[in-house]
Tab-separated table of N, CA, C and O in Angstrom:
chain	number	residue	atom	x	y	z
A	1	MET	N	0.894	-1.266	0.079
A	1	MET	CA	0.325	0.041	0.081
A	1	MET	C	0.935	1.367	0.218
A	1	MET	O	1.912	1.273	0.528
A	2	LEU	N	0.592	2.426	-0.702
A	2	LEU	CA	1.125	3.430	-0.864
A	2	LEU	C	1.672	4.019	0.592
A	2	LEU	O	2.851	4.227	0.936
A	3	ILE	N	0.683	4.332	1.526
A	3	ILE	CA	0.923	4.804	2.885
A	3	ILE	C	2.165	3.808	3.534
A	3	ILE	O	3.038	4.448	4.403
A	4	GLU	N	1.749	2.570	3.274
A	4	GLU	CA	3.037	1.744	3.893
A	4	GLU	C	4.490	2.345	3.527
A	4	GLU	O	5.570	1.912	4.060
A	5	LYS	N	4.693	2.244	2.103
A	5	LYS	CA	6.022	2.569	1.633
A	5	LYS	C	6.260	3.844	1.995
A	5	LYS	O	7.609	4.207	2.129
A	6	ILE	N	5.512	4.930	2.005
A	6	ILE	CA	5.759	6.249	2.556
A	6	ILE	C	6.247	6.158	3.908
A	6	ILE	O	7.510	6.863	4.396
A	7	VAL	N	5.566	5.499	5.097
A	7	VAL	CA	5.941	5.617	6.375
A	7	VAL	C	7.289	4.433	6.490
A	7	VAL	O	8.122	4.809	7.278
A	8	GLY	N	7.274	3.398	5.407
A	8	GLY	CA	8.492	2.606	5.755
A	8	GLY	C	9.952	3.341	5.104
A	8	GLY	O	10.975	3.371	5.573
A	9	ASP	N	9.526	4.220	4.238
A	9	ASP	CA	10.626	4.856	3.434
A	9	ASP	C	11.156	6.220	4.797
A	9	ASP	O	12.323	6.095	4.923
A	10	PHE	N	10.405	6.530	5.626
A	10	PHE	CA	10.755	7.491	6.681
A	10	PHE	C	11.054	6.650	7.974
A	10	PHE	O	11.409	7.156	8.989
A	11	GLY	N	11.048	5.432	8.207
A	11	GLY	CA	11.543	4.393	9.144
A	11	GLY	C	10.941	4.741	10.300
A	11	GLY	O	11.346	4.333	11.480
A	12	ASP	N	9.635	5.014	9.981
A	12	ASP	CA	8.505	5.035	11.251
A	12	ASP	C	7.673	4.015	11.107
A	12	ASP	O	6.283	4.026	11.453
A	13	LYS	N	8.161	2.806	11.064
A	13	LYS	CA	7.046	1.634	11.081
A	13	LYS	C	6.169	1.292	12.352
A	13	LYS	O	4.873	0.941	12.356
A	14	ARG	N	6.890	1.321	13.528
A	14	ARG	CA	6.366	1.246	14.871
A	14	ARG	C	5.180	2.472	15.197
A	14	ARG	O	4.034	1.676	15.440
A	15	ARG	N	5.478	3.456	14.728
A	15	ARG	CA	4.145	4.272	14.833
A	15	ARG	C	3.147	3.880	13.946
A	15	ARG	O	1.821	3.622	14.328
A	16	TRP	N	3.357	3.196	12.585
A	16	TRP	CA	2.249	3.025	11.823
A	16	TRP	C	1.569	1.873	12.441
A	16	TRP	O	0.321	1.644	12.418
A	17	ARG	N	2.229	0.527	13.133
A	17	ARG	CA	1.726	-0.518	13.642
A	17	ARG	C	0.964	0.025	14.700
A	17	ARG	O	-0.339	-0.785	14.868
A	18	GLU	N	1.376	0.793	15.307
A	18	GLU	CA	0.548	1.228	16.751
A	18	GLU	C	-0.799	2.082	16.334
A	18	GLU	O	-2.042	1.678	16.680
A	19	TYR	N	-0.639	2.674	15.196
A	19	TYR	CA	-1.744	3.302	14.702
A	19	TYR	C	-2.669	2.337	14.041
A	19	TYR	O	-4.050	2.417	14.457
A	20	LYS	N	-2.430	1.284	13.112
A	20	LYS	CA	-3.397	0.317	12.611
A	20	LYS	C	-3.819	-0.754	13.927
A	20	LYS	O	-4.989	-1.197	13.820
A	21	ALA	N	-3.136	-1.008	15.035
A	21	ALA	CA	-3.587	-1.612	15.979
A	21	ALA	C	-4.967	-0.841	16.665
A	21	ALA	O	-5.709	-1.243	17.367
A	22	ARG	N	-4.555	0.363	16.942
A	22	ARG	CA	-5.751	1.498	17.556
A	22	ARG	C	-6.814	1.305	16.409
A	22	ARG	O	-8.184	1.317	17.015
A	23	VAL	N	-6.842	1.572	15.103
A	23	VAL	CA	-7.839	1.446	14.250
A	23	VAL	C	-8.657	-0.112	14.162
A	23	VAL	O	-9.704	-0.053	14.384
A	24	LYS	N	-8.040	-1.283	14.526
A	24	LYS	CA	-8.373	-2.560	14.388
A	24	LYS	C	-9.137	-2.297	15.762
A	24	LYS	O	-10.295	-3.163	15.547
A	25	ALA	N	-8.914	-1.965	16.923
A	25	ALA	CA	-9.469	-1.908	18.062
A	25	ALA	C	-10.940	-1.145	18.104
A	25	ALA	O	-11.455	-1.401	18.992
A	26	LEU	N	-11.106	-0.220	17.277
A	26	LEU	CA	-12.341	0.901	17.170
A	26	LEU	C	-13.364	-0.321	17.140
A	26	LEU	O	-13.469	-1.071	16.110
A	27	PRO	N	-14.598	-0.133	17.453
A	27	PRO	CA	-15.984	-0.690	16.977
A	27	PRO	C	-16.252	-0.574	15.371
A	27	PRO	O	-15.670	0.588	14.805
A	28	ALA	N	-16.707	-1.481	14.796
A	28	ALA	CA	-16.765	-1.604	13.272
A	28	ALA	C	-17.267	-0.307	12.581
A	28	ALA	O	-16.317	0.083	11.536
A	29	PRO	N	-18.457	0.287	13.102
A	29	PRO	CA	-18.575	1.452	12.265
A	29	PRO	C	-17.570	2.867	12.257
A	29	PRO	O	-17.196	3.500	10.991
A	30	TYR	N	-16.931	2.712	13.019
A	30	TYR	CA	-15.721	3.805	13.489
A	30	TYR	C	-14.712	3.350	12.733
A	30	TYR	O	-13.892	4.210	12.114
A	31	ARG	N	-14.382	2.134	12.918
A	31	ARG	CA	-13.160	1.817	12.220
A	31	ARG	C	-13.223	1.773	10.568
A	31	ARG	O	-12.368	2.178	9.963
A	32	THR	N	-14.466	1.388	10.185
A	32	THR	CA	-14.569	1.254	8.880
A	32	THR	C	-14.485	3.198	8.457
A	32	THR	O	-13.863	3.098	7.278
A	33	SER	N	-15.020	3.993	8.737
A	33	SER	CA	-14.735	5.368	8.703
A	33	SER	C	-13.286	5.815	8.674
A	33	SER	O	-13.109	6.352	7.686
A	34	VAL	N	-12.686	5.464	9.764
A	34	VAL	CA	-11.092	5.694	9.714
A	34	VAL	C	-10.401	5.298	8.724
A	34	VAL	O	-9.922	6.077	7.815
A	35	GLU	N	-10.562	4.109	8.298
A	35	GLU	CA	-10.267	3.493	7.265
A	35	GLU	C	-10.381	4.452	5.775
A	35	GLU	O	-9.728	4.432	4.832
A	36	ALA	N	-11.918	4.562	5.822
A	36	ALA	CA	-12.068	5.121	4.222
A	36	ALA	C	-11.503	6.451	4.669
A	36	ALA	O	-11.093	7.177	3.429
A	37	PHE	N	-11.279	7.238	5.438
A	37	PHE	CA	-10.702	8.604	5.282
A	37	PHE	C	-9.296	8.479	5.238
A	37	PHE	O	-8.712	9.153	4.593
A	38	GLU	N	-8.806	7.464	5.944
A	38	GLU	CA	-7.447	7.213	5.594
A	38	GLU	C	-6.807	6.922	4.088
A	38	GLU	O	-6.019	7.515	3.737
A	39	ARG	N	-7.715	6.443	3.401
A	39	ARG	CA	-7.344	5.853	2.071
A	39	ARG	C	-7.602	7.308	1.124
A	39	ARG	O	-6.959	7.618	0.614
A	40	TYR	N	-8.693	7.948	1.455
A	40	TYR	CA	-8.996	8.934	0.910
A	40	TYR	C	-7.931	10.420	1.035
A	40	TYR	O	-7.342	11.106	0.350
A	41	LEU	N	-7.706	10.534	2.125
A	41	LEU	CA	-6.522	11.282	2.624
A	41	LEU	C	-5.166	10.979	1.936
A	41	LEU	O	-4.243	11.853	1.672
A	42	THR	N	-4.965	9.700	2.036
A	42	THR	CA	-3.615	9.412	1.297
A	42	THR	C	-3.702	9.640	-0.231
A	42	THR	O	-2.621	10.040	-0.291
A	43	TYR	N	-4.648	9.442	-0.594
A	43	TYR	CA	-4.361	9.749	-2.164
A	43	TYR	C	-4.882	11.081	-2.790
A	43	TYR	O	-4.086	11.761	-3.290
A	44	PHE	N	-5.968	11.891	-1.780
A	44	PHE	CA	-6.040	13.236	-2.233
A	44	PHE	C	-5.037	14.181	-1.549
A	44	PHE	O	-4.557	15.277	-2.304
A	45	GLY	N	-4.770	13.757	-0.395
A	45	GLY	CA	-3.669	14.886	0.355
A	45	GLY	C	-2.314	14.558	-0.216
A	45	GLY	O	-1.875	15.631	0.063
A	46	ALA	N	-2.031	13.612	-0.799
A	46	ALA	CA	-0.384	13.541	-1.328
A	46	ALA	C	0.540	14.186	-0.232
A	46	ALA	O	1.152	14.983	-0.576
A	47	ILE	N	0.372	13.681	0.743
A	47	ILE	CA	1.571	14.316	1.857
A	47	ILE	C	2.657	13.262	1.695
A	47	ILE	O	2.818	12.278	1.735
A	48	SER	N	4.043	14.081	1.531
A	48	SER	CA	5.216	13.518	1.178
A	48	SER	C	6.060	13.311	2.239
A	48	SER	O	7.288	12.620	2.396
A	49	ASN	N	5.551	13.786	3.565
A	49	ASN	CA	6.561	13.919	4.728
A	49	ASN	C	5.863	13.111	5.758
A	49	ASN	O	4.763	13.032	5.977
A	50	GLY	N	6.367	11.674	5.814
A	50	GLY	CA	6.070	10.738	6.634
A	50	GLY	C	5.564	10.832	8.162
A	50	GLY	O	4.630	10.542	8.588
A	51	SER	N	6.319	11.926	8.718
A	51	SER	CA	5.828	12.222	10.304
A	51	SER	C	4.908	13.261	10.237
A	51	SER	O	3.860	13.001	10.828
A	52	ILE	N	4.589	14.099	9.373
A	52	ILE	CA	3.165	14.925	8.898
A	52	ILE	C	2.174	13.789	8.587
A	52	ILE	O	1.019	13.579	9.308
A	53	MET	N	2.413	12.791	8.020
A	53	MET	CA	1.299	11.866	7.694
A	53	MET	C	0.795	11.201	8.968
A	53	MET	O	-0.337	10.972	8.976
A	54	MET	N	1.976	10.635	9.540
A	54	MET	CA	1.692	10.081	10.706
A	54	MET	C	0.966	10.727	11.974
A	54	MET	O	0.174	10.240	12.586
A	55	THR	N	1.081	12.220	12.100
A	55	THR	CA	0.467	12.795	12.878
A	55	THR	C	-0.757	12.961	12.451
A	55	THR	O	-1.759	12.868	13.179
A	56	MET	N	-1.258	12.791	11.075
A	56	MET	CA	-2.405	13.336	10.649
A	56	MET	C	-3.433	12.083	11.133
A	56	MET	O	-4.578	11.974	11.606
A	57	VAL	N	-2.805	10.850	10.734
A	57	VAL	CA	-3.530	9.658	10.846
A	57	VAL	C	-3.718	9.338	12.281
A	57	VAL	O	-4.719	8.828	13.034
A	58	GLU	N	-2.609	9.589	13.255
A	58	GLU	CA	-2.994	9.679	14.860
A	58	GLU	C	-3.867	10.409	15.438
A	58	GLU	O	-4.986	9.943	15.972
A	59	ASP	N	-3.958	11.655	14.848
A	59	ASP	CA	-5.228	12.802	15.152
A	59	ASP	C	-6.481	12.014	14.601
A	59	ASP	O	-7.523	12.194	15.453
A	60	LEU	N	-6.691	11.612	13.369
A	60	LEU	CA	-7.719	10.937	12.766
A	60	LEU	C	-8.270	9.688	13.949
A	60	LEU	O	-9.548	9.784	14.286
A	61	ALA	N	-7.349	8.870	14.343
A	61	ALA	CA	-7.751	7.764	15.191
A	61	ALA	C	-7.933	8.516	16.533
A	61	ALA	O	-9.108	8.100	17.220
A	62	ASP	N	-7.524	9.300	16.908
A	62	ASP	CA	-7.700	10.297	18.237
A	62	ASP	C	-9.108	10.536	18.217
A	62	ASP	O	-10.132	10.238	19.139
A	63	LEU	N	-9.866	11.292	17.238
A	63	LEU	CA	-10.726	11.763	17.103
A	63	LEU	C	-12.052	10.479	17.129
A	63	LEU	O	-13.034	10.574	17.852
A	64	PHE	N	-11.722	9.693	16.287
A	64	PHE	CA	-12.744	8.532	16.247
A	64	PHE	C	-12.741	7.626	17.554
A	64	PHE	O	-13.739	7.244	17.872
A	65	GLU	N	-11.735	7.564	18.152
A	65	GLU	CA	-11.739	7.049	19.357
A	65	GLU	C	-12.341	7.782	20.460
A	65	GLU	O	-13.320	6.981	21.206
A	66	ARG	N	-12.392	8.791	20.554
A	66	ARG	CA	-13.335	9.614	21.346
A	66	ARG	C	-14.657	9.465	21.149
A	66	ARG	O	-15.509	9.475	21.703
A	67	ALA	N	-14.793	9.601	19.776
A	67	ALA	CA	-16.173	9.583	19.255
A	67	ALA	C	-16.995	8.048	19.851
A	67	ALA	O	-18.212	8.130	20.068
A	68	ALA	N	-16.134	7.182	19.922
A	68	ALA	CA	-16.582	5.612	20.080
A	68	ALA	C	-16.728	5.731	21.532
A	68	ALA	O	-17.797	4.887	22.053
A	69	VAL	N	-16.030	6.173	22.390
A	69	VAL	CA	-15.902	6.100	24.044
A	69	VAL	C	-17.294	7.066	24.112
A	69	VAL	O	-18.286	6.692	25.201
A	70	ASP	N	-17.603	8.252	23.587
A	70	ASP	CA	-18.656	8.718	23.942
A	70	ASP	C	-20.182	8.299	23.200
A	70	ASP	O	-20.934	9.058	23.703
A	71	GLY	N	-19.888	7.600	22.199
A	71	GLY	CA	-21.231	7.059	21.628
A	71	GLY	C	-21.382	8.175	20.628
A	71	GLY	O	-22.729	8.105	20.203
A	72	THR	N	-20.699	9.124	20.169
A	72	THR	CA	-20.939	9.936	19.105
A	72	THR	C	-21.146	9.503	17.914
A	72	THR	O	-20.356	8.709	17.369
A	73	PRO	N	-22.337	9.622	17.355
A	73	PRO	CA	-22.659	8.934	15.898
A	73	PRO	C	-21.465	9.702	15.075
A	73	PRO	O	-20.976	10.691	14.967
A	74	ILE	N	-21.171	8.718	14.005
A	74	ILE	CA	-20.423	9.049	13.197
A	74	ILE	C	-20.688	10.559	12.087
A	74	ILE	O	-19.898	11.243	11.856
A	75	ARG	N	-21.885	10.666	11.880
A	75	ARG	CA	-22.272	11.720	11.044
A	75	ARG	C	-22.006	13.247	11.927
A	75	ARG	O	-22.197	14.106	11.518
A	76	ALA	N	-22.204	13.098	13.114
A	76	ALA	CA	-21.894	13.928	14.297
A	76	ALA	C	-20.561	14.579	14.180
A	76	ALA	O	-20.272	15.727	14.691
A	77	VAL	N	-20.002	13.601	13.748
A	77	VAL	CA	-18.240	14.185	14.040
A	77	VAL	C	-18.235	14.597	12.532
A	77	VAL	O	-17.492	15.565	12.267
A	78	VAL	N	-18.456	13.810	11.583
A	78	VAL	CA	-17.946	14.530	9.983
A	78	VAL	C	-19.234	15.167	9.215
A	78	VAL	O	-18.564	15.487	8.135
A	79	GLY	N	-20.211	15.235	9.808
A	79	GLY	CA	-21.049	15.974	8.921
A	79	GLY	C	-21.974	15.447	7.895
A	79	GLY	O	-21.625	14.322	7.721
A	80	GLU	N	-22.684	16.161	7.386
A	80	GLU	CA	-23.485	15.662	6.262
A	80	GLU	C	-22.510	15.223	5.101
A	80	GLU	O	-22.773	14.437	4.361
A	81	ASP	N	-21.205	16.134	4.479
A	81	ASP	CA	-20.650	16.076	3.834
A	81	ASP	C	-19.092	15.321	4.077
A	81	ASP	O	-18.229	15.886	4.344
A	82	PRO	N	-18.576	14.134	4.046
A	82	PRO	CA	-17.633	13.759	4.598
A	82	PRO	C	-16.665	13.923	3.551
A	82	PRO	O	-15.357	14.183	4.304
A	83	VAL	N	-16.821	14.596	2.451
A	83	VAL	CA	-15.408	14.944	1.666
A	83	VAL	C	-14.896	16.256	2.091
A	83	VAL	O	-13.844	16.250	2.350
A	84	GLU	N	-15.835	16.968	2.296
A	84	GLU	CA	-15.831	18.438	2.849
A	84	GLU	C	-15.226	18.379	4.130
A	84	GLU	O	-14.120	18.972	4.618
A	85	PHE	N	-15.472	17.161	4.994
A	85	PHE	CA	-14.781	16.968	6.521
A	85	PHE	C	-13.442	16.639	6.266
A	85	PHE	O	-12.403	17.333	6.551
A	86	ALA	N	-13.199	15.782	5.315
A	86	ALA	CA	-11.756	15.173	5.098
A	86	ALA	C	-10.871	16.294	4.275
A	86	ALA	O	-9.803	16.465	4.908
A	87	GLU	N	-11.624	17.302	3.545
A	87	GLU	CA	-10.425	18.126	2.910
A	87	GLU	C	-10.232	19.208	4.158
A	87	GLU	O	-9.336	19.857	3.739
A	88	THR	N	-11.198	19.601	4.890
A	88	THR	CA	-11.143	20.473	5.978
A	88	THR	C	-10.002	19.965	6.924
A	88	THR	O	-9.149	20.965	7.315
A	89	PHE	N	-10.099	18.585	7.435
A	89	PHE	CA	-9.328	18.065	8.242
A	89	PHE	C	-7.863	18.199	7.679
A	89	PHE	O	-6.807	18.463	8.293
A	90	LEU	N	-7.602	17.539	6.162
A	90	LEU	CA	-6.434	17.641	5.554
A	90	LEU	C	-5.550	19.048	5.616
A	90	LEU	O	-4.409	19.494	5.968
A	91	ARG	N	-6.366	20.179	5.554
A	91	ARG	CA	-5.861	21.338	5.475
A	91	ARG	C	-4.702	21.798	6.956
A	91	ARG	O	-3.764	22.443	6.749
A	92	ASN	N	-5.092	20.953	7.922
A	92	ASN	CA	-4.329	21.198	8.947
A	92	ASN	C	-3.021	20.506	9.082
A	92	ASN	O	-2.045	20.856	9.608
A	93	TYR	N	-2.868	19.696	7.805
A	93	TYR	CA	-1.453	19.396	7.627
A	93	TYR	C	-0.886	19.479	6.300
A	93	TYR	O	0.065	18.585	5.675
A	94	SER	N	-1.192	20.605	5.825
A	94	SER	CA	-0.901	20.928	4.499
A	94	SER	C	0.937	21.066	4.309
A	94	SER	O	1.205	21.187	3.219
A	95	ASP	N	1.469	21.365	5.526
A	95	ASP	CA	2.924	21.280	5.270
A	95	ASP	C	3.419	20.217	4.493
A	95	ASP	O	4.512	20.687	4.065
A	96	GLY	N	3.117	19.141	4.965
A	96	GLY	CA	3.577	17.800	4.387
A	96	GLY	C	3.367	17.871	3.027
A	96	GLY	O	3.717	16.252	2.485
A	97	GLN	N	1.996	18.457	1.950
A	97	GLN	CA	1.746	17.701	0.785
A	97	GLN	C	3.090	18.413	-0.408
A	97	GLN	O	3.841	19.460	-0.289
A	98	TRP	N	3.258	17.181	-1.114
A	98	TRP	CA	4.279	17.540	-1.958
A	98	TRP	C	3.927	18.663	-2.980
A	98	TRP	O	4.860	19.451	-3.538
A	99	ILE	N	2.541	19.179	-2.844
A	99	ILE	CA	1.983	20.173	-4.077
A	99	ILE	C	2.612	21.806	-3.416
A	99	ILE	O	2.931	22.621	-4.262
A	100	ASN	N	2.971	21.606	-2.151
A	100	ASN	CA	3.707	23.120	-1.695
A	100	ASN	C	4.940	23.098	-2.155
A	100	ASN	O	5.149	24.614	-2.459
A	101	LYS	N	5.737	21.960	-2.670
A	101	LYS	CA	6.977	22.180	-3.140
A	101	LYS	C	6.872	22.777	-4.759
A	101	LYS	O	7.551	23.446	-5.463
A	102	GLU	N	5.908	22.071	-5.439
A	102	GLU	CA	5.430	22.728	-6.598
A	102	GLU	C	4.992	23.912	-6.654
A	102	GLU	O	5.242	24.741	-7.740
A	103	ARG	N	3.920	24.144	-5.593
A	103	ARG	CA	3.700	25.756	-5.725
A	103	ARG	C	4.872	26.617	-5.640
A	103	ARG	O	5.184	27.892	-6.387
A	104	GLU	N	5.879	26.477	-4.900
A	104	GLU	CA	7.203	27.017	-4.537
A	104	GLU	C	7.876	27.273	-5.732
A	104	GLU	O	8.604	28.167	-6.341
A	105	ARG	N	8.111	26.052	-6.512
A	105	ARG	CA	8.814	26.074	-7.631
A	105	ARG	C	8.337	26.910	-8.831
A	105	ARG	O	9.083	27.466	-9.571
A	106	LEU	N	6.904	26.891	-8.852
A	106	LEU	CA	5.926	27.452	-10.017
A	106	LEU	C	6.478	29.198	-9.576
A	106	LEU	O	6.832	29.579	-10.632
A	107	ILE	N	6.413	29.614	-8.535
A	107	ILE	CA	6.413	31.035	-7.932
A	107	ILE	C	7.904	31.398	-8.653
A	107	ILE	O	8.096	32.259	-9.060
A	108	LYS	N	8.974	30.573	-7.906
A	108	LYS	CA	10.131	30.739	-8.508
A	108	LYS	C	10.434	30.804	-9.694
A	108	LYS	O	11.159	31.968	-10.300
A	109	ALA	N	9.774	30.345	-10.557
A	109	ALA	CA	10.014	29.975	-12.081
A	109	ALA	C	9.577	31.396	-12.750
A	109	ALA	O	10.016	31.957	-13.547
A	110	ILE	N	8.253	31.665	-12.270
A	110	ILE	CA	7.649	32.913	-12.641
A	110	ILE	C	8.302	34.186	-12.307
A	110	ILE	O	8.576	34.994	-13.094
A	111	ASP	N	9.145	34.296	-10.992
A	111	ASP	CA	9.750	35.241	-10.530
A	111	ASP	C	11.131	35.293	-11.593
A	111	ASP	O	11.284	36.461	-11.825
A	112	GLY	N	11.760	34.120	-11.824
A	112	GLY	CA	12.818	34.414	-12.508
A	112	GLY	C	12.691	34.876	-13.754
A	112	GLY	O	13.305	35.341	-14.504
A	113	ALA	N	11.211	34.236	-14.613
A	113	ALA	CA	10.841	34.758	-15.841
A	113	ALA	C	10.557	36.237	-15.562
A	113	ALA	O	11.164	36.791	-16.550
A	114	GLU	N	10.239	36.438	-15.057
A	114	GLU	CA	9.979	38.067	-14.793
A	114	GLU	C	11.279	38.822	-14.658
A	114	GLU	O	11.323	39.992	-15.333
A	115	GLU	N	12.198	38.504	-13.946
A	115	GLU	CA	13.360	38.995	-13.962
A	115	GLU	C	14.364	38.948	-15.249
A	115	GLU	O	14.740	39.866	-15.710
A	116	GLU	N	13.984	37.982	-15.907
A	116	GLU	CA	14.811	37.828	-16.975
A	116	GLU	C	14.236	38.754	-17.991
A	116	GLU	O	14.762	39.352	-19.167
A	117	GLY	N	12.998	39.087	-17.905
A	117	GLY	CA	12.144	39.776	-19.143
A	117	GLY	C	12.596	41.134	-18.600
A	117	GLY	O	12.725	41.907	-19.570
A	118	ARG	N	12.816	41.772	-17.467
A	118	ARG	CA	13.374	42.976	-17.265
A	118	ARG	C	14.864	43.357	-17.863
A	118	ARG	O	14.864	44.389	-18.061
A	119	GLY	N	15.464	41.937	-17.505
A	119	GLY	CA	16.963	42.350	-18.306
A	119	GLY	C	16.790	42.648	-19.727
A	119	GLY	O	17.788	42.837	-20.383
A	120	GLN	N	15.807	42.212	-20.307
A	120	GLN	CA	15.640	42.394	-21.936
A	120	GLN	C	14.916	43.590	-22.176
A	120	GLN	O	14.511	43.691	-23.458
A	121	GLY	N	14.557	44.084	-21.433
A	121	GLY	CA	13.833	45.387	-21.554
A	121	GLY	C	12.078	45.301	-21.672
A	121	GLY	O	11.606	46.016	-22.133
A	122	HIS	N	11.905	44.157	-21.169
A	122	HIS	CA	10.066	43.872	-21.200
A	122	HIS	C	9.930	44.028	-19.621
A	122	HIS	O	10.529	43.618	-18.819
A	123	SER	N	8.633	44.343	-19.540
A	123	SER	CA	7.981	44.356	-18.439
A	123	SER	C	6.903	43.766	-17.959
A	123	SER	O	6.583	42.851	-18.632
């Protein structure tokens, strides 16, 4: 699985195993929800920093563990739109997304092109 490759690459397999054990211990509806969000966040989020990704899924597990203990219905946790919930949740971990590097690269390229243009008399 993609997430295991990222975690393995960053040498944090222990955290990953502990997280997976926590998810496995959840009651079925909560476990199914965490697994679904994990999959979505892994593919949509494209987090390239293993430590940030682990913090994100551990926080997700914390949230659903508390909900399970309190008996909070899943929809009370995630609302009516699970995609909106996932994407809002992901924004808290955006520092680890690969797209941020690409955004920086694009900005630098355009800044460089602008400087190049000024050197040639273009504005």
